[in-house]
């Protein structure tokens, strides 16, 4: 691992930094937006809330990626390989972030001189506004399917079977390859492996990717992987396909995850588990992250912290552990949820000092 490149201004994205660990060659054109190298931030308030002796909690802020989610790590790989293979179009089903990232990296491929169309299928009415607007402005053809994510993914799979279009959902193995680099970064930033990694689970690609990353990077002392589904969308936890998944965390509103088995393996091989968190627990963690840590994320991301708080309460976290919670997406992705669940209101006042002073209570 080249330590010197990680935290310097010469950072050029995850393929440039970790090419030794990735299926790329000198012939692979690198389609990058300088993704990766995201902050790992100590969370003093959440550490205290857990109330476990000697515990330290960090947050891996993946919302700091160029399109505001961890998907960029996978998408730089997917698009680089698609260009290398001569593909001229990509397609995905998405709860929002994959579509935003795919659209951006397709634009970046075009900037690098490749022809690259991007088609995205999203469940109509269930994509956060920030994500939908991203896919639209980066120039993708956005198709709002009347149906949920699982139905959209099925349609996309049928389309790539019939037409020369590259699938960039996490069924594309290059996506997982790119996303595993976050595990490398966590180890480098801590100077050691964490004892526990807490992560939201939707289509289950990311938990699969982190576990692959830890296994490739570490010989011993791998972290326990603890993954959290939303309780209304928890096929892995309940061990059955959920036909009509529901949760306010629309990013993980998924009833039949593509990497189901891999997520179970990650949990069992690491000595961790897959659990559920309710929408109320997600909202509480979402508010704590903003108000008490100053760190914004979207509701699905807060599932990792909600899950840690639940696990700590149930004494499922060992004292003296170092825990990393992955915050998968940026808070600005979903302004509607921020406003809806926020504790404070935005006051209206006349442009008058006395009125304002009265209002702020000085
Ligand atoms: C913020 O964009 O599935 O378990 O289509 O956007 O790897 O699916 C998003 C998933 C967690 C779950 N947090 O990750 C999509 C999509 C955020 C997400 C997940 C997603 P996976």
Short mmCIF file of C-alpha atoms and ligand atoms in Angstrom, two decimals:
data_model
loop_
_atom_site.label_atom_id
_atom_site.label_comp_id
_atom_site.label_asym_id
_atom_site.label_seq_id
_atom_site.Cartn_x
_atom_site.Cartn_y
_atom_site.Cartn_z
CA UNK A 1 0.00 0.00 0.00
CA UNK A 2 1.37 3.39 -0.94
CA UNK A 3 0.76 5.40 2.20
CA UNK A 4 2.22 8.58 0.80
CA UNK A 5 -0.42 9.02 -1.90
CA UNK A 6 -3.43 8.69 0.36
CA UNK A 7 -3.62 12.04 2.08
CA UNK A 8 -1.79 14.27 -0.34
CA UNK A 9 -3.15 16.75 -2.89
CA UNK A 10 -2.03 14.35 -5.62
CA UNK A 11 -4.96 12.06 -4.85
CA UNK A 12 -6.35 10.84 -8.15
CA UNK A 13 -9.06 8.43 -7.13
CA UNK A 14 -9.27 4.85 -5.95
CA UNK A 15 -7.99 3.09 -9.08
CA UNK A 16 -4.85 5.20 -9.16
CA UNK A 17 -4.18 4.52 -5.47
CA UNK A 18 -5.16 0.86 -5.24
CA UNK A 19 -4.52 -0.51 -8.74
CA UNK A 20 -2.45 -3.36 -7.31
CA UNK A 21 -5.60 -4.65 -5.66
CA UNK A 22 -7.92 -4.10 -8.62
CA UNK A 23 -8.52 -5.95 -11.92
CA UNK A 24 -7.08 -3.18 -14.10
CA UNK A 25 -4.07 -3.05 -16.43
CA UNK A 26 -2.12 -0.36 -18.24
CA UNK A 27 -4.70 -0.69 -21.02
CA UNK A 28 -7.63 0.23 -18.78
CA UNK A 29 -8.70 3.84 -19.33
CA UNK A 30 -9.30 5.32 -15.90
CA UNK A 31 -12.64 7.10 -15.71
CA UNK A 32 -12.43 8.94 -12.43
CA UNK A 33 -13.82 11.90 -10.52
CA UNK A 34 -11.11 11.61 -7.82
CA UNK A 35 -13.51 9.57 -5.70
CA UNK A 36 -12.47 8.00 -2.40
CA UNK A 37 -10.11 9.28 0.31
CA UNK A 38 -13.17 10.23 2.37
CA UNK A 39 -12.93 11.39 5.99
CA UNK A 40 -13.01 9.06 8.98
CA UNK A 41 -14.32 11.19 11.82
CA UNK A 42 -14.37 10.47 15.55
CA UNK A 43 -17.92 10.60 16.96
CA UNK A 44 -17.66 11.66 20.62
CA UNK A 45 -21.39 11.98 21.26
CA UNK A 46 -22.32 8.60 19.79
CA UNK A 47 -19.39 7.02 21.63
CA UNK A 48 -20.85 8.34 24.90
CA UNK A 49 -24.41 7.34 24.02
CA UNK A 50 -23.36 3.72 23.52
CA UNK A 51 -22.27 3.60 27.16
CA UNK A 52 -19.84 0.71 26.67
CA UNK A 53 -16.52 0.96 28.57
CA UNK A 54 -13.56 1.83 26.37
CA UNK A 55 -15.62 2.11 23.18
CA UNK A 56 -14.54 4.43 20.35
CA UNK A 57 -16.85 5.19 17.44
CA UNK A 58 -15.77 6.62 14.10
CA UNK A 59 -17.84 7.58 11.08
CA UNK A 60 -16.67 6.85 7.53
CA UNK A 61 -18.21 9.76 5.67
CA UNK A 62 -18.88 8.38 2.21
CA UNK A 63 -21.17 11.30 1.47
CA UNK A 64 -17.95 13.21 0.76
CA UNK A 65 -17.55 11.36 -2.54
CA UNK A 66 -18.01 13.37 -5.75
CA UNK A 67 -21.69 12.50 -6.27
CA UNK A 68 -22.32 12.24 -2.54
CA UNK A 69 -22.33 8.48 -2.02
CA UNK A 70 -20.12 5.38 -1.79
CA UNK A 71 -21.40 4.28 -5.20
CA UNK A 72 -18.67 6.38 -6.86
CA UNK A 73 -16.01 3.87 -5.75
CA UNK A 74 -17.76 1.10 -7.64
CA UNK A 75 -18.75 3.26 -10.57
CA UNK A 76 -15.20 4.40 -11.40
CA UNK A 77 -14.36 0.70 -11.81
CA UNK A 78 -17.55 -0.18 -13.70
CA UNK A 79 -17.13 2.67 -16.19
CA UNK A 80 -13.39 2.17 -16.64
CA UNK A 81 -13.97 -1.49 -17.48
CA UNK A 82 -16.99 -0.71 -19.68
CA UNK A 83 -14.86 1.71 -21.70
CA UNK A 84 -11.99 -0.78 -21.86
CA UNK A 85 -14.38 -3.42 -23.20
CA UNK A 86 -15.77 -1.03 -25.85
CA UNK A 87 -19.24 -0.75 -24.37
CA UNK A 88 -21.22 2.27 -25.53
CA UNK A 89 -24.06 2.25 -23.04
CA UNK A 90 -24.71 1.46 -19.39
CA UNK A 91 -27.92 0.78 -17.50
CA UNK A 92 -28.95 0.28 -13.89
CA UNK A 93 -31.96 0.02 -11.62
CA UNK A 94 -31.62 2.26 -8.62
CA UNK A 95 -33.13 3.62 -5.46
CA UNK A 96 -31.28 6.81 -6.44
CA UNK A 97 -27.61 6.86 -5.58
CA UNK A 98 -26.49 4.28 -8.12
CA UNK A 99 -28.32 6.23 -10.83
CA UNK A 100 -26.71 9.52 -9.78
CA UNK A 101 -23.27 7.96 -9.79
CA UNK A 102 -23.77 6.06 -13.06
CA UNK A 103 -24.97 9.24 -14.76
CA UNK A 104 -21.97 11.22 -13.52
CA UNK A 105 -19.37 8.64 -14.52
CA UNK A 106 -21.00 8.21 -17.94
CA UNK A 107 -20.59 11.97 -18.41
CA UNK A 108 -16.98 11.59 -17.30
CA UNK A 109 -16.45 8.79 -19.83
CA UNK A 110 -17.75 11.13 -22.54
CA UNK A 111 -15.38 13.81 -21.27
CA UNK A 112 -12.59 11.30 -21.85
CA UNK A 113 -13.66 10.84 -25.47
CA UNK A 114 -15.79 7.71 -25.17
CA UNK A 115 -19.31 7.34 -26.47
CA UNK A 116 -21.37 6.38 -23.43
CA UNK A 117 -25.12 6.54 -23.01
CA UNK A 118 -26.63 6.05 -19.59
CA UNK A 119 -30.11 4.68 -18.83
CA UNK A 120 -31.44 4.53 -15.30
CA UNK A 121 -34.63 2.92 -14.01
CA UNK A 122 -35.91 4.26 -10.71
CA UNK A 123 -39.06 3.46 -8.72
CA UNK A 124 -41.45 6.34 -9.39
CA UNK A 125 -42.21 8.36 -6.29
CA UNK A 126 -39.59 6.70 -4.08
CA UNK A 127 -36.35 8.45 -4.98
CA UNK A 128 -35.07 11.36 -2.91
CA UNK A 129 -35.17 14.63 -4.82
CA UNK A 130 -31.43 15.30 -4.76
CA UNK A 131 -30.68 11.93 -6.35
CA UNK A 132 -33.32 12.23 -9.06
CA UNK A 133 -32.10 15.70 -10.00
CA UNK A 134 -28.52 14.41 -10.17
CA UNK A 135 -29.37 11.66 -12.66
CA UNK A 136 -31.29 14.19 -14.76
CA UNK A 137 -28.61 16.88 -14.83
CA UNK A 138 -25.69 14.54 -15.61
CA UNK A 139 -27.50 13.67 -18.82
CA UNK A 140 -28.84 10.18 -18.21
CA UNK A 141 -32.10 8.99 -19.68
CA UNK A 142 -34.19 8.67 -16.53
CA UNK A 143 -37.02 6.15 -16.59
CA UNK A 144 -39.42 6.23 -13.65
CA UNK A 145 -40.87 2.76 -13.35
CA UNK A 146 -44.26 2.26 -11.81
CA UNK A 147 -43.07 -0.39 -9.40
CA UNK A 148 -40.36 -0.87 -6.81
CA UNK A 149 -36.58 -1.33 -7.05
CA UNK A 150 -36.76 -5.12 -7.22
CA UNK A 151 -39.10 -4.93 -10.21
CA UNK A 152 -36.84 -2.37 -11.89
CA UNK A 153 -33.79 -4.60 -11.37
CA UNK A 154 -35.61 -7.53 -12.94
CA UNK A 155 -36.43 -5.41 -15.98
CA UNK A 156 -32.86 -4.20 -16.30
CA UNK A 157 -31.56 -7.78 -16.18
CA UNK A 158 -33.91 -8.71 -19.02
CA UNK A 159 -32.74 -5.73 -21.08
CA UNK A 160 -29.00 -6.50 -20.74
CA UNK A 161 -29.69 -10.12 -21.74
CA UNK A 162 -31.09 -8.87 -25.05
CA UNK A 163 -29.13 -5.71 -25.86
CA UNK A 164 -25.47 -4.66 -25.85
CA UNK A 165 -25.74 -2.52 -22.74
CA UNK A 166 -23.51 -2.92 -19.69
CA UNK A 167 -25.23 -3.51 -16.35
CA UNK A 168 -23.74 -1.31 -13.64
CA UNK A 169 -25.71 -2.57 -10.66
CA UNK A 170 -23.60 -4.34 -8.05
CA UNK A 171 -24.18 -7.62 -9.91
CA UNK A 172 -21.39 -6.18 -12.04
CA UNK A 173 -18.34 -7.58 -10.19
CA UNK A 174 -16.25 -4.48 -10.91
CA UNK A 175 -18.61 -2.47 -8.71
CA UNK A 176 -17.75 -4.63 -5.70
CA UNK A 177 -14.04 -4.40 -6.55
CA UNK A 178 -14.14 -0.61 -6.45
CA UNK A 179 -16.24 -0.44 -3.30
CA UNK A 180 -13.88 -2.70 -1.34
CA UNK A 181 -11.32 0.13 -1.33
CA UNK A 182 -13.21 1.84 1.47
CA UNK A 183 -12.16 -1.02 3.76
CA UNK A 184 -8.52 -0.34 2.83
CA UNK A 185 -8.93 3.34 3.64
CA UNK A 186 -10.54 2.63 7.02
CA UNK A 187 -7.57 0.45 8.01
CA UNK A 188 -5.06 3.06 6.85
CA UNK A 189 -6.87 5.92 8.54
CA UNK A 190 -7.12 4.05 11.86
CA UNK A 191 -3.63 2.62 11.53
CA UNK A 192 -5.25 -0.76 12.29
CA UNK A 193 -8.43 -2.68 11.53
CA UNK A 194 -11.58 -1.69 13.40
CA UNK A 195 -13.10 -4.32 15.69
CA UNK A 196 -16.59 -3.75 14.32
CA UNK A 197 -17.90 -2.32 11.07
CA UNK A 198 -21.56 -1.20 11.12
CA UNK A 199 -23.22 -0.71 7.75
CA UNK A 200 -26.69 -0.28 6.22
CA UNK A 201 -27.85 -3.14 4.01
CA UNK A 202 -30.07 -2.73 0.95
CA UNK A 203 -29.08 -4.67 -2.14
CA UNK A 204 -26.19 -5.97 0.02
CA UNK A 205 -23.38 -5.07 -2.38
CA UNK A 206 -21.57 -2.80 0.03
CA UNK A 207 -21.33 -5.19 2.99
CA UNK A 208 -20.04 -7.76 0.49
CA UNK A 209 -17.46 -5.28 -0.79
CA UNK A 210 -16.19 -4.21 2.64
CA UNK A 211 -15.79 -7.82 3.74
CA UNK A 212 -13.88 -8.64 0.54
CA UNK A 213 -11.70 -5.59 1.16
CA UNK A 214 -10.92 -6.54 4.76
CA UNK A 215 -10.16 -10.14 3.77
CA UNK A 216 -7.72 -9.01 1.08
CA UNK A 217 -6.06 -6.38 3.24
CA UNK A 218 -5.81 -8.12 6.60
CA UNK A 219 -4.47 -11.51 7.61
CA UNK A 220 -5.83 -11.53 11.16
CA UNK A 221 -8.06 -9.50 13.38
CA UNK A 222 -10.73 -8.75 10.82
CA UNK A 223 -13.68 -6.71 12.03
CA UNK A 224 -17.05 -8.15 12.87
CA UNK A 225 -19.45 -7.04 10.15
CA UNK A 226 -22.78 -5.89 11.54
CA UNK A 227 -25.33 -5.01 8.86
CA UNK A 228 -28.69 -3.34 9.34
CA UNK A 229 -31.81 -3.57 7.22
CA UNK A 230 -34.83 -1.34 7.72
CA UNK A 231 -37.44 -3.41 9.56
CA UNK A 232 -40.03 -2.95 6.79
CA UNK A 233 -37.52 -4.03 4.13
CA UNK A 234 -35.62 -6.83 5.80
CA UNK A 235 -35.52 -9.92 3.54
CA UNK A 236 -32.18 -11.17 4.87
CA UNK A 237 -33.15 -10.83 8.52
CA UNK A 238 -36.52 -12.51 8.01
CA UNK A 239 -35.11 -14.97 5.49
CA UNK A 240 -37.81 -14.31 2.91
CA UNK A 241 -38.36 -12.09 -0.11
CA UNK A 242 -40.37 -9.02 0.85
CA UNK A 243 -42.81 -8.31 -2.00
CA UNK A 244 -43.73 -4.83 -0.80
CA UNK A 245 -40.79 -3.37 1.10
CA UNK A 246 -41.46 -0.16 3.00
CA UNK A 247 -39.23 2.27 4.89
CA UNK A 248 -38.60 5.99 5.06
CA UNK A 249 -35.00 5.14 4.14
CA UNK A 250 -35.84 4.86 0.43
CA UNK A 251 -32.23 4.01 -0.50
CA UNK A 252 -32.60 0.62 1.20
CA UNK A 253 -36.23 -0.03 0.28
CA UNK A 254 -35.27 -3.37 -1.28
CA UNK A 255 -37.04 -6.70 -0.84
CA UNK A 256 -34.87 -9.14 -2.77
CA UNK A 257 -31.20 -8.15 -2.55
CA UNK A 258 -28.80 -9.25 -5.29
CA UNK A 259 -25.96 -10.08 -2.85
CA UNK A 260 -28.15 -11.79 -0.25
CA UNK A 261 -25.92 -14.87 0.22
CA UNK A 262 -22.71 -12.83 0.25
CA UNK A 263 -24.11 -10.59 2.99
CA UNK A 264 -24.92 -13.64 5.11
CA UNK A 265 -21.40 -14.99 4.55
CA UNK A 266 -19.84 -11.65 5.52
CA UNK A 267 -21.83 -11.62 8.75
CA UNK A 268 -21.18 -15.25 9.69
CA UNK A 269 -17.52 -15.49 8.61
CA UNK A 270 -16.68 -12.30 10.52
CA UNK A 271 -18.56 -13.27 13.67
CA UNK A 272 -21.02 -10.44 13.11
CA UNK A 273 -24.74 -10.40 12.34
CA UNK A 274 -27.54 -8.89 10.26
CA UNK A 275 -30.20 -7.13 12.31
CA UNK A 276 -33.05 -4.70 11.72
CA UNK A 277 -33.73 -1.13 12.78
CA UNK A 278 -37.15 0.53 12.77
CA UNK A 279 -37.88 3.76 10.93
CA UNK A 280 -38.16 5.49 14.33
CA UNK A 281 -34.68 4.26 15.30
CA UNK A 282 -33.34 5.42 11.93
CA UNK A 283 -34.88 8.89 12.36
CA UNK A 284 -33.49 9.20 15.89
CA UNK A 285 -29.95 8.32 14.71
CA UNK A 286 -30.38 10.64 11.70
CA UNK A 287 -31.20 13.53 14.04
CA UNK A 288 -28.38 12.68 16.47
CA UNK A 289 -25.84 12.65 13.65
CA UNK A 290 -26.88 16.09 12.48
CA UNK A 291 -27.60 17.82 15.77
CA UNK A 292 -25.05 16.23 18.08
CA UNK A 293 -22.16 15.35 15.75
CA UNK A 294 -22.53 18.01 13.05
CA UNK A 295 -22.41 15.35 10.38
CA UNK A 296 -25.06 15.11 7.69
CA UNK A 297 -26.16 11.90 6.06
CA UNK A 298 -29.28 10.56 4.45
CA UNK A 299 -31.76 8.38 6.38
CA UNK A 300 -30.49 5.03 5.00
CA UNK A 301 -26.97 5.89 6.16
CA UNK A 302 -28.20 6.55 9.69
CA UNK A 303 -29.24 2.88 9.84
CA UNK A 304 -25.61 2.03 10.68
CA UNK A 305 -25.63 4.29 13.73
CA UNK A 306 -29.17 3.26 14.69
CA UNK A 307 -27.97 -0.34 14.53
CA UNK A 308 -24.91 0.38 16.66
CA UNK A 309 -27.02 2.13 19.30
CA UNK A 310 -29.44 -0.80 19.35
CA UNK A 311 -26.61 -3.33 19.58
CA UNK A 312 -24.91 -1.36 22.36
CA UNK A 313 -28.12 -1.28 24.37
CA UNK A 314 -28.45 -5.06 23.96
CA UNK A 315 -24.78 -5.41 25.08
CA UNK A 316 -23.87 -7.01 21.76
CA UNK A 317 -20.78 -4.78 21.43
CA UNK A 318 -17.63 -5.81 23.31
CA UNK A 319 -15.99 -3.24 25.67
CA UNK A 320 -12.79 -1.58 24.42
CA UNK A 321 -13.92 -1.97 20.78
CA UNK A 322 -13.17 0.43 17.97
CA UNK A 323 -16.28 0.71 15.82
CA UNK A 324 -16.63 2.28 12.39
CA UNK A 325 -20.12 3.20 11.17
CA UNK A 326 -20.36 3.72 7.43
CA UNK A 327 -22.35 6.82 6.45
CA UNK A 328 -23.10 5.83 2.90
CA UNK A 329 -24.76 8.97 1.49
CA UNK A 330 -24.73 12.75 1.89
CA UNK A 331 -27.44 14.55 3.88
CA UNK A 332 -28.18 16.91 1.00
CA UNK A 333 -29.46 14.02 -1.08
CA UNK A 334 -32.77 14.09 0.73
CA UNK A 335 -33.83 17.59 1.82
CA UNK A 336 -37.47 16.49 2.16
CA UNK A 337 -36.60 14.00 4.91
CA UNK A 338 -34.31 16.54 6.58
CA UNK A 339 -37.14 19.03 6.85
CA UNK A 340 -39.81 16.48 7.69
CA UNK A 341 -37.90 14.86 10.55
CA UNK A 342 -35.90 17.85 11.76
CA UNK A 343 -36.49 18.98 15.32
CA UNK A 344 -36.33 22.69 14.55
CA UNK A 345 -38.46 24.90 12.33
CA UNK A 346 -37.50 27.78 10.03
CA UNK A 347 -39.07 30.94 11.45
CA UNK A 348 -40.42 33.79 9.37
CA UNK A 349 -39.85 37.34 10.56
CA UNK A 350 -40.01 40.96 9.37
CA UNK A 351 -36.67 42.55 8.43
CA UNK A 352 -36.45 44.27 11.80
CA UNK A 353 -33.73 43.98 14.47
CA UNK A 354 -36.12 44.15 17.43
CA UNK A 355 -38.33 41.45 15.96
CA UNK A 356 -35.32 39.22 15.35
CA UNK A 357 -33.82 39.75 18.81
CA UNK A 358 -37.18 38.92 20.34
CA UNK A 359 -37.42 35.80 18.23
CA UNK A 360 -33.93 34.49 19.06
CA UNK A 361 -34.59 35.16 22.73
CA UNK A 362 -31.74 37.52 23.65
C1 LIG B 1 -27.20 5.77 0.92
O1 LIG B 1 -28.70 3.37 -5.37
O2 LIG B 1 -29.25 0.27 -4.01
O3 LIG B 1 -26.53 -2.78 0.43
O4 LIG B 1 -29.79 1.71 -6.20
O5 LIG B 1 -27.93 4.50 -1.48
O6 LIG B 1 -24.88 -2.01 -1.28
O7 LIG B 1 -27.33 -1.81 -1.70
C2 LIG B 1 -28.48 2.17 -2.89
C3 LIG B 1 -28.12 1.59 -1.73
C4 LIG B 1 -26.97 2.21 1.72
C5 LIG B 1 -27.34 0.09 0.58
N1 LIG B 1 -26.95 3.53 1.81
O8 LIG B 1 -26.18 -0.41 -0.02
C6 LIG B 1 -29.16 2.22 -5.29
C7 LIG B 1 -28.97 1.45 -4.04
C8 LIG B 1 -27.26 4.30 0.75
C9 LIG B 1 -27.63 3.70 -0.46
C10 LIG B 1 -27.34 1.57 0.57
C11 LIG B 1 -27.69 2.30 -0.55
P1 LIG B 1 -26.22 -1.84 -0.69
#
